[in-house]
Tab-separated table of C-alpha atoms in Angstrom:
chain	number	residue	atom	x	y	z
A	193	MET	CA	99.588	145.732	85.722
A	194	SER	CA	102.711	144.387	87.416
A	195	ALA	CA	102.847	141.184	89.431
A	196	ARG	CA	103.410	143.255	92.577
A	197	ASN	CA	100.118	145.084	92.047
A	198	LYS	CA	98.272	141.790	91.679
A	199	LEU	CA	99.487	140.434	95.012
A	200	PRO	CA	97.548	141.288	98.178
A	201	ALA	CA	99.042	143.926	100.425
A	202	ASP	CA	100.744	142.703	103.595
A	203	MET	CA	98.214	142.181	106.344
A	204	PRO	CA	98.819	143.571	109.812
A	205	GLU	CA	99.960	140.876	112.218
A	206	ALA	CA	96.698	140.959	114.178
A	207	ALA	CA	94.742	140.136	111.033
A	208	MET	CA	96.874	137.202	109.976
A	209	PRO	CA	95.300	133.738	110.296
A	210	LYS	CA	96.306	132.100	113.571
A	211	HIS	CA	97.229	128.823	111.846
A	212	ASN	CA	100.063	130.341	109.762
A	213	ALA	CA	102.724	129.728	112.397
A	214	ARG	CA	101.510	126.174	112.898
A	215	GLU	CA	101.752	125.491	109.164
A	216	SER	CA	105.308	126.834	109.080
A	217	TRP	CA	106.414	124.631	111.983
A	218	ARG	CA	104.801	121.652	110.271
A	219	ILE	CA	107.706	121.675	107.811
A	220	PHE	CA	109.975	120.381	110.563
A	221	GLY	CA	107.603	117.491	111.198
A	222	ILE	CA	107.748	116.607	107.499
A	223	MET	CA	111.541	116.751	107.560
A	224	ALA	CA	111.613	114.494	110.609
A	225	GLU	CA	109.365	111.991	108.821
A	226	PHE	CA	111.797	111.780	105.906
A	227	VAL	CA	114.872	111.489	108.129
A	228	GLU	CA	113.411	108.853	110.463
A	229	ALA	CA	112.121	106.662	107.630
A	230	THR	CA	115.370	106.903	105.662
A	231	GLU	CA	117.417	105.872	108.695
A	232	ARG	CA	115.153	102.919	109.523
A	233	LEU	CA	114.895	101.581	105.981
A	234	ASN	CA	118.490	101.962	104.784
A	235	ALA	CA	119.335	98.333	105.513
A	236	ILE	CA	116.428	96.691	103.673
A	237	ARG	CA	117.875	96.711	100.140
A	238	PRO	CA	117.323	95.020	97.757
A	239	ALA	CA	113.589	95.497	98.112
A	240	VAL	CA	110.446	95.238	96.007
A	241	SER	CA	107.464	97.543	96.541
A	242	VAL	CA	104.120	95.760	96.202
A	243	PHE	CA	100.968	97.820	95.603
A	244	GLY	CA	97.324	96.753	95.658
A	245	SER	CA	93.860	97.171	97.108
A	246	ALA	CA	93.155	97.546	100.820
A	247	ARG	CA	89.694	96.006	100.292
A	248	THR	CA	90.633	92.495	99.171
A	249	ALA	CA	89.471	89.715	101.523
A	250	PRO	CA	91.919	87.000	102.656
A	251	ASP	CA	90.042	84.319	100.717
A	252	HIS	CA	90.120	86.289	97.439
A	253	PRO	CA	92.330	84.932	94.623
A	254	TYR	CA	94.179	88.286	94.442
A	255	TYR	CA	95.135	87.976	98.119
A	256	VAL	CA	96.339	84.397	97.675
A	257	LEU	CA	98.330	85.297	94.550
A	258	THR	CA	99.960	88.273	96.280
A	259	GLU	CA	100.971	86.135	99.243
A	260	GLN	CA	102.557	83.586	96.885
A	261	ILE	CA	104.500	86.248	94.979
A	262	SER	CA	105.734	87.941	98.146
A	263	ARG	CA	106.881	84.681	99.688
A	264	LYS	CA	108.885	83.882	96.558
A	265	LEU	CA	110.388	87.389	96.535
A	266	SER	CA	111.314	87.104	100.196
A	267	ASP	CA	112.894	83.675	99.775
A	268	ALA	CA	114.819	85.017	96.754
A	269	GLY	CA	116.416	87.686	98.965
A	270	PHE	CA	114.164	90.713	98.466
A	271	SER	CA	112.657	92.683	101.298
A	272	VAL	CA	108.999	93.268	100.499
A	273	ILE	CA	107.541	96.746	101.044
A	274	SER	CA	103.791	97.255	101.235
A	275	GLY	CA	101.494	99.987	102.496
A	276	GLY	CA	101.183	98.123	105.788
A	277	GLY	CA	97.389	97.994	105.770
A	278	PRO	CA	94.774	95.302	105.119
A	279	GLY	CA	93.857	93.522	101.887
A	280	ILE	CA	96.601	93.012	99.329
A	281	MET	CA	98.987	95.023	101.493
A	282	GLU	CA	98.497	92.462	104.250
A	283	ALA	CA	98.979	89.598	101.787
A	284	ALA	CA	102.268	91.120	100.627
A	285	ASN	CA	103.517	91.504	104.189
A	286	LYS	CA	102.290	88.051	105.182
A	287	GLY	CA	104.099	86.291	102.370
A	288	ALA	CA	107.353	88.062	103.196
A	289	TYR	CA	106.913	87.669	106.952
A	290	PHE	CA	107.108	83.886	106.677
A	291	GLY	CA	109.950	84.092	104.155
A	292	LYS	CA	113.677	84.696	104.528
A	293	SER	CA	113.769	88.472	104.037
A	294	PRO	CA	112.189	91.386	105.914
A	295	SER	CA	108.523	92.320	105.609
A	296	VAL	CA	108.228	96.131	105.624
A	297	GLY	CA	105.022	98.100	106.169
A	298	LEU	CA	104.794	101.815	105.357
A	299	ASN	CA	101.615	102.655	107.214
A	300	ILE	CA	99.568	105.817	106.701
A	301	GLN	CA	97.328	107.531	109.237
A	302	LEU	CA	93.844	107.811	107.726
A	303	PRO	CA	90.437	108.760	109.158
A	304	HIS	CA	89.094	105.361	108.060
A	305	GLU	CA	89.996	102.105	106.300
A	306	GLN	CA	93.708	101.866	107.110
A	307	HIS	CA	94.915	99.799	110.048
A	308	ALA	CA	98.313	98.159	110.400
A	309	ASN	CA	98.449	94.448	109.628
A	310	PRO	CA	100.365	92.163	112.024
A	311	TYR	CA	102.841	90.735	109.486
A	312	GLN	CA	105.546	93.401	109.624
A	313	ASP	CA	109.161	92.948	110.663
A	314	ILE	CA	109.683	96.686	110.152
A	315	SER	CA	106.764	99.075	110.550
A	316	GLN	CA	106.997	102.780	109.788
A	317	THR	CA	104.006	105.105	110.115
A	318	PHE	CA	103.528	108.282	108.087
A	319	GLN	CA	101.175	111.243	108.338
A	320	HIS	CA	101.905	112.490	104.830
A	321	PHE	CA	101.217	110.521	101.659
A	322	PHE	CA	104.043	112.181	99.731
A	323	ALA	CA	106.687	111.170	102.294
A	324	ARG	CA	105.383	107.606	102.271
A	325	LYS	CA	105.304	107.454	98.461
A	326	PHE	CA	108.872	108.743	98.317
A	327	MET	CA	110.017	105.767	100.413
A	328	PHE	CA	108.263	103.297	98.103
A	329	VAL	CA	110.343	104.721	95.247
A	330	LYS	CA	113.626	105.326	97.049
A	331	PHE	CA	114.172	101.792	98.274
A	332	ALA	CA	112.587	99.729	95.489
A	333	ALA	CA	114.528	97.646	92.978
A	334	ALA	CA	111.198	96.749	91.338
A	335	TYR	CA	107.464	97.418	91.588
A	336	VAL	CA	104.871	94.661	91.634
A	337	VAL	CA	101.373	96.004	91.139
A	338	MET	CA	98.343	93.908	92.017
A	339	PRO	CA	94.726	94.912	91.246
A	340	GLY	CA	93.612	97.953	93.201
A	341	GLY	CA	91.704	101.211	93.239
A	342	PHE	CA	92.557	104.912	93.129
A	343	GLY	CA	95.483	104.597	95.539
A	344	THR	CA	97.057	101.802	93.521
A	345	LEU	CA	96.563	103.699	90.259
A	346	ASP	CA	98.101	106.788	91.859
A	347	GLU	CA	101.192	104.809	92.835
A	348	VAL	CA	101.474	103.241	89.377
A	349	MET	CA	101.173	106.579	87.586
A	350	GLU	CA	103.698	108.246	89.859
A	351	ALA	CA	106.196	105.432	89.271
A	352	LEU	CA	105.642	105.607	85.508
A	353	THR	CA	105.998	109.391	85.478
A	354	LEU	CA	109.244	109.324	87.438
A	355	ILE	CA	110.753	106.668	85.183
A	356	GLN	CA	109.484	108.239	81.949
A	357	THR	CA	110.839	111.689	82.867
A	358	GLN	CA	114.115	110.127	84.092
A	359	LYS	CA	113.678	111.556	87.578
A	360	SER	CA	114.013	107.969	88.821
A	361	ARG	CA	116.079	105.037	87.591
A	362	LYS	CA	114.458	102.512	85.278
A	363	ILE	CA	113.384	99.452	87.255
A	364	PRO	CA	110.925	96.630	86.499
A	365	LEU	CA	107.282	97.664	86.820
A	366	ILE	CA	105.220	94.488	86.766
A	367	LEU	CA	101.420	94.489	86.585
A	368	VAL	CA	99.951	91.216	87.839
A	369	HIS	CA	96.738	89.624	86.508
A	370	ARG	CA	96.235	90.349	82.821
A	371	PRO	CA	92.393	90.398	82.843
A	372	PHE	CA	92.485	93.301	85.305
A	373	TRP	CA	95.160	95.436	83.602
A	374	GLU	CA	94.828	94.666	79.904
A	375	GLY	CA	91.998	97.139	79.322
A	376	LEU	CA	94.079	99.961	80.810
A	377	ILE	CA	97.073	99.096	78.625
A	378	ASP	CA	94.800	98.984	75.579
A	379	TRP	CA	93.510	102.462	76.491
A	380	PHE	CA	97.064	103.730	76.836
A	381	ARG	CA	97.795	102.402	73.346
A	382	ASP	CA	94.528	103.471	71.700
A	383	LYS	CA	94.348	106.927	73.253
A	384	LEU	CA	97.647	108.111	74.743
A	385	VAL	CA	99.932	106.694	72.057
A	386	ALA	CA	97.472	107.317	69.204
A	387	GLU	CA	97.037	110.955	70.219
A	388	ARG	CA	100.776	111.371	70.891
A	389	MET	CA	100.356	112.018	74.588
A	390	ILE	CA	103.089	109.421	75.217
A	391	ASN	CA	105.607	107.668	72.957
A	392	PRO	CA	105.023	104.067	71.837
A	393	GLU	CA	108.145	102.961	73.706
A	394	ASP	CA	106.688	104.288	76.970
A	395	LEU	CA	104.463	101.210	77.021
A	396	GLU	CA	107.627	99.155	77.427
A	397	LEU	CA	108.109	100.646	80.910
A	398	MET	CA	105.467	98.135	82.090
A	399	GLN	CA	104.989	94.417	81.669
A	400	ILE	CA	102.067	92.176	82.565
A	401	ILE	CA	102.955	88.875	84.239
A	402	ASP	CA	100.594	86.416	85.920
A	403	ASP	CA	102.833	83.612	87.194
A	404	PRO	CA	104.631	84.180	90.561
A	405	ASP	CA	107.837	82.473	89.405
A	406	GLU	CA	107.903	84.579	86.259
A	407	VAL	CA	107.565	87.748	88.353
A	408	VAL	CA	110.718	86.869	90.273
A	409	ASP	CA	112.515	85.790	87.092
A	410	ALA	CA	111.701	89.086	85.357
A	411	ILE	CA	113.267	91.064	88.189
A	412	PHE	CA	116.441	88.960	88.158
A	413	LYS	CA	116.626	89.226	84.358
A	414	HIS	CA	116.572	93.025	84.576
A	415	TYR	CA	119.558	92.961	86.918
A	416	GLU	CA	121.510	90.046	85.430
A	417	THR	CA	124.338	92.303	84.183
A	418	ARG	CA	124.516	94.619	87.219
A	419	GLY	CA	123.852	94.763	90.952
A	420	PHE	CA	120.534	95.584	92.588
A	421	LEU	CA	121.775	98.755	94.281
A	422	PRO	CA	121.645	102.056	92.375
A	423	LEU	CA	124.721	102.824	90.304
A	424	PRO	CA	126.597	106.023	91.284
A	425	GLU	CA	124.854	108.070	88.589
A	426	GLU	CA	121.477	106.581	89.578
A	427	HIS	CA	122.129	107.405	93.227
A	428	GLU	CA	122.792	110.991	92.237
A	429	LEU	CA	119.588	110.978	90.196
A	430	MET	CA	117.565	109.700	93.153
A	431	LEU	CA	118.767	112.589	95.325
A	432	ASN	CA	116.649	114.869	93.136
A	433	LEU	CA	113.401	112.872	93.253
């Protein structure tokens, strides 16, 4: 049987779902989201994207640690990009907000949980997760990943996949707080490497650092022989994310 025979026959216009036209026009809204965000964020480089839980209270050690790291990044000249919401995202924005460089929030419209925190010099709201995640990657010179849940893991895995497959340039990916992340790295080694799902050197795409000063130092060390902005070949690479 040919592929043509497997496809459904064209439906008469009257029988077509009424939402089809709306879905087609939605593409223009997605395009506008990309264009608007790119225009607004072009001036924030160099920047560091900070990921972490939306559920962390302001008195939690993770929140305090994130605020310290972000303040040091901001004072060192990095814009700090977070998801713009509460918890660790708020801590990241707060630390940068009182520092020397811009605090950037990439907010997402959700039915629950997400609300914009007040510590944002630049606030950009998205309807689509994939457009928002693209901006985290496009403008980042490094990723700093605090403890978090499914959303944080999703962002980590996407960053790792893009770097591993060379769809994105190689930048520092720093996991903060060893007791939280060490079990995951051990699982990567014991299962993914052992069963040849990834190469041993893929583990080197990440590093675990606990001290705020060492986080900043690791980013500068990565760039000590080059500038923070993408090289021409890296810029070309990023156009095909």
